[in-house]
Coordinates of C-alpha atoms in Angstrom, one line a residue:
M38 CA 1.5 19.2 -37.4
D39 CA 4.5 21.2 -36.2
P40 CA 7.5 18.9 -36.5
Q41 CA 9.0 20.5 -33.4
L42 CA 6.0 19.1 -31.4
W43 CA 7.2 15.5 -32.1
W44 CA 10.7 16.5 -31.0
Y45 CA 9.5 17.9 -27.7
L46 CA 7.2 14.9 -27.3
A47 CA 10.3 12.6 -27.7
R48 CA 12.3 14.7 -25.3
V49 CA 9.6 14.8 -22.6
G50 CA 8.8 11.1 -23.0
G51 CA 12.4 10.2 -22.8
L52 CA 13.1 12.3 -19.7
M53 CA 10.0 11.3 -17.9
S54 CA 10.6 7.6 -18.7
W55 CA 14.2 7.9 -17.4
W56 CA 13.1 9.8 -14.2
L57 CA 10.4 7.2 -13.5
L58 CA 12.7 4.3 -14.2
S59 CA 15.2 5.9 -11.8
A60 CA 12.5 6.3 -9.1
T61 CA 11.5 2.6 -9.7
V62 CA 15.0 1.4 -9.1
V63 CA 15.5 3.6 -6.0
W64 CA 12.0 2.6 -4.6
G65 CA 12.8 -1.1 -5.3
L66 CA 16.0 -0.8 -3.4
L67 CA 14.2 0.9 -0.5
L68 CA 11.9 -2.1 -0.3
Y69 CA 14.7 -4.6 -0.7
T70 CA 17.0 -3.1 1.9
R71 CA 14.1 -2.8 4.4
V72 CA 14.8 0.9 5.0
L73 CA 11.0 1.4 4.9
G74 CA 10.3 -1.3 7.4
P75 CA 12.2 -3.9 9.4
H76 CA 10.1 -7.0 8.8
T77 CA 8.1 -7.0 5.6
T78 CA 7.0 -5.2 2.5
S79 CA 3.3 -4.1 2.4
G80 CA 1.2 -4.7 -0.7
R81 CA 0.7 -1.0 -1.2
L82 CA 4.5 -0.3 -1.3
L83 CA 4.9 -3.1 -3.9
D84 CA 2.0 -1.7 -5.9
L85 CA 3.7 1.7 -6.0
H86 CA 6.9 0.1 -7.2
R87 CA 4.9 -1.6 -10.0
F88 CA 3.0 1.5 -10.8
L89 CA 6.2 3.5 -11.3
S90 CA 7.6 0.8 -13.5
G91 CA 4.5 0.7 -15.7
L92 CA 4.3 4.5 -15.9
S93 CA 7.9 4.5 -17.1
L94 CA 6.9 2.2 -19.9
V95 CA 4.1 4.5 -20.9
F96 CA 6.5 7.5 -21.3
L97 CA 9.0 5.2 -23.0
G98 CA 6.3 4.5 -25.6
L99 CA 5.7 8.3 -26.0
H100 CA 9.5 8.7 -26.5
L101 CA 9.6 6.1 -29.2
L102 CA 6.5 7.4 -30.9
G103 CA 8.0 10.9 -31.0
L104 CA 11.2 9.7 -32.5
L105 CA 9.4 7.7 -35.2
A106 CA 7.1 10.6 -36.1
D107 CA 9.8 13.3 -36.1
S108 CA 10.9 13.8 -39.7
W109 CA 14.0 15.8 -38.7
V110 CA 15.5 12.9 -36.6
D111 CA 14.8 10.4 -39.4
I112 CA 14.9 7.3 -37.2
G113 CA 12.9 4.2 -38.1
V114 CA 12.0 0.9 -36.6
V115 CA 15.3 -0.7 -37.7
Q116 CA 17.3 1.9 -35.8
I117 CA 15.2 1.4 -32.7
L118 CA 15.4 -2.4 -32.8
F119 CA 19.1 -2.8 -33.7
P120 CA 22.0 -1.0 -32.0
F121 CA 24.7 1.0 -33.9
T122 CA 22.5 1.4 -37.0
F123 CA 21.7 5.1 -36.6
A124 CA 24.0 7.6 -38.2
Y125 CA 23.6 10.3 -35.6
R126 CA 25.6 9.4 -32.4
P127 CA 25.4 5.7 -33.1
V128 CA 27.0 4.7 -29.8
A129 CA 24.8 7.0 -27.7
V130 CA 21.6 5.7 -29.4
A131 CA 22.9 2.1 -29.1
W132 CA 22.9 2.5 -25.3
G133 CA 19.2 3.3 -25.5
V134 CA 18.4 0.3 -27.7
I135 CA 20.2 -2.0 -25.2
A136 CA 18.3 -0.4 -22.3
F137 CA 15.1 -1.0 -24.2
Y138 CA 15.8 -4.7 -24.6
L139 CA 16.8 -5.2 -20.9
L140 CA 13.8 -3.3 -19.7
T141 CA 11.5 -5.4 -21.9
A142 CA 13.0 -8.6 -20.3
V143 CA 12.5 -7.2 -16.8
E144 CA 8.9 -6.3 -17.5
V145 CA 8.0 -9.6 -19.3
T146 CA 9.5 -11.8 -16.5
S147 CA 7.7 -9.6 -13.9
L148 CA 4.3 -10.3 -15.6
L149 CA 5.2 -14.0 -15.7
K150 CA 6.5 -14.1 -12.2
S151 CA 3.9 -16.5 -10.9
R152 CA 4.5 -18.9 -13.9
I153 CA 8.3 -19.1 -14.0
P154 CA 10.9 -20.2 -11.4
H155 CA 11.5 -17.5 -8.8
R156 CA 15.2 -17.6 -9.4
W157 CA 14.7 -16.8 -13.1
W158 CA 12.7 -13.7 -12.1
R159 CA 15.3 -12.7 -9.5
Y160 CA 18.2 -13.0 -12.0
V161 CA 16.5 -11.0 -14.7
H162 CA 15.1 -8.4 -12.2
T163 CA 18.7 -7.8 -11.0
T164 CA 19.5 -6.4 -14.5
T165 CA 17.4 -3.4 -13.6
F166 CA 20.6 -1.9 -12.3
A167 CA 22.1 -2.3 -15.8
V168 CA 19.0 -0.7 -17.3
F169 CA 19.4 2.2 -15.0
L170 CA 23.1 2.6 -15.8
V171 CA 22.7 2.1 -19.5
S172 CA 19.7 4.4 -19.8
T173 CA 21.5 7.1 -17.8
V174 CA 24.5 6.9 -20.2
H175 CA 22.0 7.2 -23.1
A176 CA 20.3 10.2 -21.6
L177 CA 23.6 12.0 -21.0
T178 CA 25.0 11.3 -24.4
A179 CA 22.1 11.3 -26.8
G180 CA 20.1 14.4 -25.8
R181 CA 20.7 18.1 -25.2
D182 CA 19.7 18.4 -21.5
E183 CA 23.1 17.5 -20.2
A184 CA 23.1 19.9 -17.2
V185 CA 19.8 18.7 -15.7
L186 CA 20.6 15.1 -16.5
R187 CA 24.1 15.3 -15.0
W188 CA 22.9 16.5 -11.6
T189 CA 20.0 14.2 -11.5
A190 CA 22.2 11.3 -12.4
L191 CA 24.7 12.2 -9.7
V192 CA 21.9 12.3 -7.0
L193 CA 20.3 9.0 -8.2
A194 CA 23.7 7.3 -8.5
G195 CA 24.6 8.3 -5.0
S196 CA 21.3 7.0 -3.7
V197 CA 21.7 3.7 -5.5
V198 CA 25.3 3.3 -4.2
F199 CA 24.2 4.0 -0.7
L200 CA 21.4 1.6 -0.8
V201 CA 23.4 -1.2 -2.4
V202 CA 26.2 -0.8 0.3
Y203 CA 23.5 -0.7 3.0
R204 CA 22.0 -3.9 1.7
L205 CA 25.4 -5.7 1.5
L206 CA 26.1 -4.7 5.1
V207 CA 22.7 -5.7 6.4
G208 CA 22.9 -9.0 4.4
R209 CA 26.3 -9.7 6.0
R210 CA 24.9 -9.2 9.5
S211 CA 21.9 -11.4 8.6
R212 CA 24.2 -14.1 7.4
D213 CA 26.2 -13.8 10.6
R214 CA 23.1 -14.2 12.7
D215 CA 22.0 -17.2 10.5
E216 CA 25.3 -18.9 11.1
A217 CA 24.9 -18.6 14.9
P218 CA 23.4 -21.6 16.6
A219 CA 19.6 -21.2 16.6
P220 CA 17.5 -22.1 19.6
K221 CA 15.5 -25.3 19.3
R222 CA 12.1 -24.6 18.0
S223 CA 10.5 -28.0 18.3
V224 CA 11.5 -31.6 18.2
L225 CA 8.8 -32.3 15.6
P226 CA 9.3 -31.5 11.9
D227 CA 6.8 -29.3 10.1
P228 CA 3.7 -31.2 9.0
P229 CA 3.5 -32.4 5.4
G230 CA 2.1 -29.7 3.1
S231 CA 3.0 -26.8 5.4
H232 CA 5.3 -23.9 4.6
R233 CA 7.3 -21.5 6.7
V234 CA 6.0 -17.9 7.3
V235 CA 7.2 -15.0 9.4
V236 CA 5.3 -13.0 12.0
H237 CA 5.1 -9.5 10.6
A238 CA 3.1 -7.9 13.4
V239 CA 1.1 -8.8 16.5
R240 CA -1.5 -6.0 17.3
Q241 CA -4.2 -5.7 20.0
A242 CA -7.5 -6.0 18.1
A243 CA -9.7 -6.0 21.2
E244 CA -9.7 -6.9 24.9
G245 CA -8.2 -10.4 24.9
V246 CA -7.8 -10.6 21.1
V247 CA -4.7 -10.1 19.0
S248 CA -4.4 -9.6 15.3
V249 CA -1.5 -11.6 13.9
E250 CA -0.1 -10.8 10.4
L251 CA 2.0 -13.4 8.7
V252 CA 4.2 -13.0 5.6
A253 CA 6.1 -15.4 3.4
A254 CA 9.6 -16.4 4.7
D255 CA 11.1 -15.5 1.3
D256 CA 10.9 -11.8 0.3
G257 CA 8.4 -11.1 -2.5
T258 CA 6.9 -14.6 -2.4
R259 CA 3.1 -14.7 -2.7
L260 CA 1.2 -16.8 -0.2
P261 CA -1.3 -19.3 -1.5
A262 CA -4.5 -17.7 -2.5
W263 CA -7.7 -18.0 -0.4
E264 CA -11.3 -17.1 -0.4
P265 CA -13.6 -15.8 2.3
G266 CA -14.4 -18.5 4.9
A267 CA -11.0 -20.2 4.6
H268 CA -8.7 -21.1 7.5
V269 CA -5.1 -22.2 8.0
D270 CA -3.5 -24.7 10.4
L271 CA -1.0 -22.6 12.4
V272 CA 2.0 -24.7 13.5
L273 CA 3.4 -22.9 16.6
P274 CA 7.0 -22.9 17.7
S275 CA 6.2 -25.6 20.4
G276 CA 4.8 -27.9 17.7
L277 CA 1.1 -27.3 18.6
I278 CA -1.2 -27.0 15.7
R279 CA -4.3 -24.8 15.9
Q280 CA -6.8 -23.7 13.3
Y281 CA -7.6 -20.0 12.7
S282 CA -9.8 -18.3 10.2
L283 CA -8.2 -15.8 7.8
C284 CA -9.7 -12.4 8.4
G285 CA -7.7 -10.1 6.1
D286 CA -8.2 -9.2 2.5
P287 CA -7.9 -12.1 0.0
A288 CA -6.6 -9.6 -2.6
A289 CA -3.5 -9.0 -0.4
A290 CA -1.4 -11.9 -1.6
D291 CA 1.6 -11.1 0.5
V292 CA 0.0 -11.3 4.0
Y293 CA -2.3 -13.5 6.1
R294 CA -4.2 -11.9 9.0
L295 CA -5.6 -14.0 11.9
G296 CA -7.6 -12.9 14.9
V297 CA -7.0 -15.0 18.0
L298 CA -8.8 -14.9 21.3
H299 CA -6.9 -15.7 24.4
V300 CA -8.6 -18.6 26.2
P301 CA -7.1 -18.8 29.7
D302 CA -8.4 -22.3 30.5
G303 CA -7.7 -23.6 27.0
R304 CA -5.1 -26.1 25.8
G305 CA -2.3 -23.6 25.4
G306 CA -2.5 -22.7 21.8
S307 CA -4.1 -19.3 22.1
A308 CA -1.6 -18.3 24.9
E309 CA 1.3 -19.2 22.7
V310 CA -0.1 -17.2 19.8
H311 CA -0.5 -14.1 22.1
A312 CA 3.2 -14.6 23.1
L313 CA 4.4 -14.4 19.4
R314 CA 6.5 -11.5 18.4
A315 CA 7.4 -9.9 15.1
G316 CA 10.2 -11.7 13.3
Q317 CA 9.4 -15.2 14.7
S318 CA 9.2 -18.1 12.3
V319 CA 6.1 -20.3 12.3
A320 CA 4.5 -22.6 9.7
V321 CA 1.1 -22.8 8.2
R322 CA -0.7 -25.5 6.3
G323 CA -3.5 -24.7 3.9
P324 CA -5.6 -22.6 3.4
R325 CA -8.7 -24.8 3.3
N326 CA -12.2 -23.7 3.1
T327 CA -15.1 -25.7 4.6
F328 CA -17.2 -22.5 5.1
P329 CA -17.4 -21.0 1.6
L330 CA -19.4 -17.9 0.7
V331 CA -22.1 -18.8 -1.9
L332 CA -23.6 -16.4 -4.3
A333 CA -26.8 -14.7 -3.1
D334 CA -28.6 -11.4 -3.6
H335 CA -29.0 -10.7 0.1
Y336 CA -26.8 -11.7 3.1
L337 CA -27.3 -11.5 6.8
F338 CA -24.1 -12.1 8.8
I339 CA -24.4 -13.0 12.5
A340 CA -21.2 -13.2 14.5
G341 CA -20.5 -13.9 18.2
G342 CA -17.2 -12.9 19.7
I343 CA -14.2 -14.2 17.9
G344 CA -16.6 -15.7 15.3
I345 CA -16.3 -12.4 13.5
T346 CA -13.0 -13.6 11.9
P347 CA -14.4 -15.7 9.0
I348 CA -17.3 -13.2 8.6
L349 CA -15.2 -10.1 8.0
P350 CA -13.7 -11.1 4.6
M351 CA -17.2 -12.3 3.6
I352 CA -18.6 -8.8 4.2
R353 CA -15.8 -7.3 2.1
A354 CA -16.6 -9.7 -0.7
A355 CA -20.4 -8.9 -0.5
E356 CA -19.6 -5.2 -0.5
L357 CA -17.2 -5.6 -3.5
A358 CA -19.9 -7.6 -5.4
G359 CA -22.5 -4.9 -4.8
R360 CA -24.8 -7.3 -2.8
E361 CA -27.2 -6.3 0.0
W362 CA -25.8 -7.2 3.4
R363 CA -26.2 -6.6 7.1
L364 CA -24.2 -7.7 10.1
L365 CA -25.5 -8.5 13.6
Y366 CA -22.4 -8.7 15.9
G367 CA -22.6 -9.7 19.6
G368 CA -19.9 -9.8 22.2
R369 CA -19.4 -9.7 26.0
S370 CA -18.6 -6.0 25.9
R371 CA -17.8 -3.3 23.4
T372 CA -14.1 -3.5 24.3
S373 CA -14.0 -7.2 23.6
M374 CA -15.4 -7.0 20.1
A375 CA -12.5 -7.3 17.6
F376 CA -12.4 -5.3 14.4
A377 CA -15.5 -3.3 15.4
E378 CA -14.3 0.0 14.2
E379 CA -13.1 -1.5 10.9
L380 CA -16.6 -2.9 10.4
L381 CA -18.4 0.3 11.2
T382 CA -16.2 2.2 8.7
L383 CA -17.0 -0.4 6.1
G384 CA -20.7 -0.8 6.6
G385 CA -22.0 2.2 8.7
D386 CA -25.6 1.6 9.8
R387 CA -25.6 -1.8 8.2
V388 CA -23.5 -3.0 11.1
R389 CA -25.3 -3.5 14.5
L390 CA -23.1 -4.1 17.5
V391 CA -24.7 -5.7 20.5
P392 CA -22.5 -5.7 23.6
Q393 CA -24.0 -8.1 26.1
D394 CA -23.1 -6.1 29.2
T395 CA -25.2 -3.1 28.0
D396 CA -27.7 -4.4 25.3
G397 CA -28.2 -8.0 26.2
V398 CA -28.2 -10.8 23.7
P399 CA -28.8 -10.3 19.9
D400 CA -32.4 -10.4 18.8
L401 CA -32.1 -13.1 16.1
A402 CA -35.8 -13.1 15.2
A403 CA -35.9 -9.3 14.6
A404 CA -32.7 -9.5 12.4
L405 CA -34.2 -12.4 10.4
K406 CA -37.4 -10.6 9.8
G407 CA -35.6 -8.0 7.8
T408 CA -34.3 -10.5 5.3
P409 CA -36.1 -11.6 2.1
R410 CA -36.9 -15.2 1.2
G411 CA -33.9 -17.1 -0.1
A412 CA -31.4 -14.8 1.8
A413 CA -28.1 -16.4 2.8
I414 CA -27.6 -16.4 6.6
Y415 CA -23.9 -16.8 7.6
S416 CA -23.0 -17.3 11.3
C417 CA -20.0 -18.2 13.4
G418 CA -19.7 -17.9 17.1
P419 CA -20.2 -19.7 20.4
E420 CA -22.6 -22.7 20.6
P421 CA -25.5 -21.0 22.4
L422 CA -25.7 -18.4 19.6
L423 CA -25.6 -21.0 16.8
S424 CA -28.1 -23.3 18.5
A425 CA -30.5 -20.5 19.1
L426 CA -30.2 -19.4 15.5
E427 CA -30.9 -23.0 14.3
D428 CA -34.0 -23.1 16.5
V429 CA -35.5 -19.8 15.4
M430 CA -34.8 -20.5 11.7
A431 CA -36.3 -24.0 11.8
T432 CA -39.4 -22.6 13.4
D433 CA -40.1 -19.3 11.5
F434 CA -37.6 -18.8 8.7
S435 CA -37.1 -22.1 7.0
D436 CA -37.1 -20.4 3.6
R437 CA -33.7 -18.8 4.3
H438 CA -30.4 -20.7 3.7
L439 CA -28.3 -21.1 6.8
H440 CA -24.5 -21.6 6.8
L441 CA -22.7 -22.2 10.0
E442 CA -19.2 -22.6 11.3
R443 CA -18.7 -24.0 14.8
F444 CA -15.9 -23.9 17.3
G445 CA -16.7 -27.5 18.3
T446 CA -19.3 -30.3 17.8
S447 CA -22.9 -29.4 17.8
P448 CA -25.3 -30.9 20.5
N449 CA -28.1 -30.4 18.0
V450 CA -26.4 -32.8 15.5
P451 CA -25.8 -36.0 17.4
R452 CA -23.3 -38.4 16.0
Q453 CA -24.6 -41.3 14.0
S454 CA -24.7 -44.6 15.7
H455 CA -21.8 -46.5 14.3
G456 CA -21.9 -49.5 16.6
P457 CA -18.9 -50.8 18.6
A458 CA -15.4 -50.0 17.6
R459 CA -13.8 -53.1 16.1
E460 CA -10.1 -53.9 15.7
F461 CA -8.6 -53.6 12.2
N462 CA -5.2 -53.1 10.6
V463 CA -3.8 -50.0 8.9
E464 CA -1.1 -50.0 6.2
L465 CA 1.1 -47.0 5.9
R466 CA 1.8 -47.0 2.2
R467 CA 5.0 -44.8 2.3
S468 CA 6.8 -47.1 4.8
G469 CA 5.0 -50.3 4.1
R470 CA 4.3 -50.9 7.7
V471 CA 1.1 -52.6 8.8
L472 CA -0.1 -51.8 12.3
P473 CA -3.0 -53.1 14.4
V474 CA -5.6 -50.6 15.6
P475 CA -7.2 -52.0 18.8
S476 CA -10.8 -51.3 19.6
D477 CA -9.9 -49.0 22.5
R478 CA -7.4 -46.8 20.6
S479 CA -7.9 -44.3 17.8
L480 CA -6.5 -44.7 14.3
L481 CA -4.6 -41.4 14.8
E482 CA -2.9 -42.6 18.0
V483 CA -1.6 -45.7 16.2
I484 CA -0.4 -43.9 13.1
R485 CA 1.3 -41.2 15.3
E486 CA 3.5 -43.9 16.8
A487 CA 5.0 -44.5 13.4
V488 CA 4.6 -41.0 12.0
P489 CA 5.2 -38.6 14.9
G490 CA 4.7 -35.5 12.8
I491 CA 1.1 -36.2 11.7
P492 CA -0.9 -33.0 12.4
S493 CA -4.0 -32.8 14.5
S494 CA -5.9 -30.1 16.4
C495 CA -9.3 -30.8 17.9
E496 CA -9.0 -34.6 18.0
E497 CA -12.9 -34.7 18.2
G498 CA -13.6 -35.0 14.5
F499 CA -14.8 -31.5 13.7
C500 CA -11.8 -29.4 12.6
G501 CA -10.4 -31.5 9.7
T502 CA -6.7 -30.9 10.5
C503 CA -5.8 -34.6 10.7
R504 CA -7.2 -35.4 7.2
L505 CA -5.5 -38.3 5.4
R506 CA -5.8 -39.7 1.9
V507 CA -7.2 -43.3 1.7
L508 CA -5.7 -45.5 -0.9
E509 CA -7.5 -48.8 -0.3
G510 CA -10.3 -50.0 2.0
T511 CA -13.6 -48.4 3.2
P512 CA -13.5 -45.7 5.9
D513 CA -16.1 -45.7 8.7
H514 CA -16.7 -41.9 8.9
R515 CA -17.4 -40.8 12.4
D516 CA -16.5 -37.2 12.0
T517 CA -18.7 -34.1 11.6
V518 CA -16.5 -32.5 8.9
L519 CA -18.0 -34.4 6.0
P520 CA -21.6 -33.3 5.0
A521 CA -24.3 -35.9 4.8
G522 CA -23.9 -36.3 1.1
D523 CA -20.2 -37.1 1.3
R524 CA -20.3 -39.8 4.0
D525 CA -19.8 -42.6 1.5
R526 CA -16.4 -41.2 0.3
R527 CA -13.6 -43.7 0.2
D528 CA -10.7 -41.3 -0.6
V529 CA -10.4 -39.5 2.7
I530 CA -10.5 -40.1 6.4
Y531 CA -10.2 -38.1 9.6
P532 CA -8.3 -40.6 11.8
C533 CA -8.9 -38.9 15.2
V534 CA -12.4 -40.4 15.4
S535 CA -13.0 -42.4 12.2
R536 CA -12.2 -46.1 11.7
A537 CA -12.4 -48.8 9.0
R538 CA -15.3 -50.9 7.9
G539 CA -13.2 -53.8 6.7
P540 CA -10.2 -55.7 8.1
I541 CA -7.6 -53.3 6.6
L542 CA -7.3 -49.7 5.6
V543 CA -4.4 -48.3 3.4
V544 CA -3.6 -44.7 3.9
D545 CA -1.0 -42.3 2.4
A546 CA 1.2 -41.9 5.4

């Protein structure tokens, strides 16, 4: 092989690696300084930053391969690994060796970001500036393309200086704002297990429905992972806690998306969500999943109104897994059906929209007839839809597997008869206090007197927000969260409705 080919390969690999590294630094600064957006960094922009970094490593590998294979250069592994050991321009080559080590440290810590303390990654990642500077000096002094490199280096250096100064100025203004007295958000602390997030965007998803995007309060921090069917407890600025299904993409680890219907005659939670604005701080607890997607060959998804929110990520998961699926989606009107266009784009003729004002109510029996035996039927929506679905399946389609998520308690599943409520005592293990629970008061009410921040939402025993860990004693489960097979559990209780079977119950509160 022509020896000059290796020399050109080394030059091209080195130049491309340096240009891509420079682009990576500039792109990272664009994200960090928020020049590309005022409130958050989208996953796609971060992916591009990582892609440029990885591509830079590929060309660096070509550069090193060309140097090792070029007989005229006569450089070996020892010269590449140890600075100042190469006879030709030892100082210039040494800068490249140092840059190689720094870049290796940056890439390794980036790959281990989820397993090491965040501050370690941040400190090492900051040395990217040194990698950029040292590799620039190496490129200018070790090669023969001085003119091109000099002008490129000047442009890139100017960009980096501008963005660094911009970040310092913006950071100073942010610190000034942080030092100003902040308005009172709520007299209650965040519930245990919750973490702060920031509202990235509030968008109109349909008539009366908003799509709320939440990101981590710390830049670059990944939110806890979740799977289709999961929900979070949203802690609003007033202290209200409400449950909402996650309806975004589980693969987007930097953002949660919620779909929230405004309920004019509700308890105030949906109205407060609709009043949120980008940049506001809220808290979330979870995610938790009581509506998981099981593996099946065929799915029929049936959604009513805002019940589409847990169904949407399930459809994406079924599509990604290559499973057969169809969606029957009903709503008051076409304009009130959230994410309809997104679903049509995803599924085409597999998506059937049924606006009630023009098409009436969904034909459940017809939809079920098109499913094979053993199909998984997933549904979420208002109670009339779910009750009708239970009835038609029990009558004609008992060989399908039904999975439901309700907005409230089901009239078709009456509560078990638990007998009269008896008085008992509850011990709060963290404080050591023992409190009486009268027969006419709930366990949640009593605990809340001593622990004001204990979270709750429905207070009817179906949402699971008030869940507590039981340390001793036997719970009397009166909720509808636990399935029939788990009603003898002694490690958990939902205190808004459940009580104790014995004289004392010890809880982790």
